[in-house]
Amino acid sequence: FNLKVNREKKVSKYAEEIQGLWQRLGISEKERAQFMSSLSDLSPITILNCKAELERLKALRDEHVKDQIARHKTAIGELWDEMGIPEDE
């Protein structure tokens, strides 16, 4: 019973992180569904699959950090321009 509870907690923790990254990275519903269909139980394989997916998503996030920062800088610049405030302020 204790082993099952521990595995449920692990899978739940991984699932929460995975879903957050899916959302932030814009992972398609199709790709999400494919991964979810591979999870059928609380076996060690399922836990390893969750861990691997989380690692994959974190690596993908890290690859896109520079692009995200550049997009945010551009958006801030556009908002600044819309406000009509000189750049030296």
PDB file of C-alpha atoms in Angstrom, residues 1-48:
ATOM      1  CA  PHE A   1       0.000   0.000   0.000  1.00  0.00           C
ATOM      2  CA  ASN A   2       2.789   2.436   0.921  1.00  0.00           C
ATOM      3  CA  LEU A   3       4.586   1.750  -2.371  1.00  0.00           C
ATOM      4  CA  LYS A   4       1.412   2.547  -4.306  1.00  0.00           C
ATOM      5  CA  VAL A   5       0.942   5.826  -2.427  1.00  0.00           C
ATOM      6  CA  ASN A   6       4.557   6.822  -3.055  1.00  0.00           C
ATOM      7  CA  ARG A   7       4.236   6.066  -6.764  1.00  0.00           C
ATOM      8  CA  GLU A   8       0.973   8.011  -6.961  1.00  0.00           C
ATOM      9  CA  LYS A   9       2.671  11.017  -5.360  1.00  0.00           C
ATOM     10  CA  LYS A  10       5.606  10.820  -7.779  1.00  0.00           C
ATOM     11  CA  VAL A  11       3.387  10.535 -10.841  1.00  0.00           C
ATOM     12  CA  SER A  12       1.172  13.350  -9.585  1.00  0.00           C
ATOM     13  CA  LYS A  13       4.189  15.615  -8.988  1.00  0.00           C
ATOM     14  CA  TYR A  14       5.596  14.849 -12.431  1.00  0.00           C
ATOM     15  CA  ALA A  15       2.182  15.347 -14.056  1.00  0.00           C
ATOM     16  CA  GLU A  16       1.787  18.785 -12.506  1.00  0.00           C
ATOM     17  CA  GLU A  17       5.201  19.935 -13.746  1.00  0.00           C
ATOM     18  CA  ILE A  18       4.697  18.330 -17.165  1.00  0.00           C
ATOM     19  CA  GLN A  19       1.321  19.986 -17.685  1.00  0.00           C
ATOM     20  CA  GLY A  20       2.707  23.382 -16.708  1.00  0.00           C
ATOM     21  CA  LEU A  21       5.561  23.054 -19.186  1.00  0.00           C
ATOM     22  CA  TRP A  22       3.243  21.776 -21.905  1.00  0.00           C
ATOM     23  CA  GLN A  23       1.162  24.904 -21.436  1.00  0.00           C
ATOM     24  CA  ARG A  24       4.124  27.313 -21.397  1.00  0.00           C
ATOM     25  CA  LEU A  25       5.792  25.670 -24.373  1.00  0.00           C
ATOM     26  CA  GLY A  26       2.615  25.375 -26.426  1.00  0.00           C
ATOM     27  CA  ILE A  27       2.855  21.603 -26.831  1.00  0.00           C
ATOM     28  CA  SER A  28       0.042  20.377 -29.079  1.00  0.00           C
ATOM     29  CA  GLU A  29      -2.933  18.475 -27.720  1.00  0.00           C
ATOM     30  CA  LYS A  30      -2.041  15.605 -30.045  1.00  0.00           C
ATOM     31  CA  GLU A  31       1.443  15.291 -28.549  1.00  0.00           C
ATOM     32  CA  ARG A  32       0.020  15.537 -25.028  1.00  0.00           C
ATOM     33  CA  ALA A  33      -2.555  12.842 -25.745  1.00  0.00           C
ATOM     34  CA  GLN A  34       0.096  10.530 -27.189  1.00  0.00           C
ATOM     35  CA  PHE A  35       2.148  10.814 -24.033  1.00  0.00           C
ATOM     36  CA  MET A  36      -0.855  10.388 -21.738  1.00  0.00           C
ATOM     37  CA  SER A  37      -1.951   7.260 -23.593  1.00  0.00           C
ATOM     38  CA  SER A  38       1.421   5.693 -22.795  1.00  0.00           C
ATOM     39  CA  LEU A  39       0.675   5.956 -19.073  1.00  0.00           C
ATOM     40  CA  SER A  40      -1.448   3.031 -18.048  1.00  0.00           C
ATOM     41  CA  ASP A  41      -0.460   2.250 -14.476  1.00  0.00           C
ATOM     42  CA  LEU A  42       1.889   3.115 -11.622  1.00  0.00           C
ATOM     43  CA  SER A  43       4.719   0.857 -12.726  1.00  0.00           C
ATOM     44  CA  PRO A  44       8.362   1.895 -12.536  1.00  0.00           C
ATOM     45  CA  ILE A  45       8.259   2.243 -16.343  1.00  0.00           C
ATOM     46  CA  THR A  46       5.467   4.814 -16.073  1.00  0.00           C
ATOM     47  CA  ILE A  47       7.459   6.791 -13.522  1.00  0.00           C
ATOM     48  CA  LEU A  48      10.549   6.663 -15.743  1.00  0.00           C
TER      49      LEU A  48
END
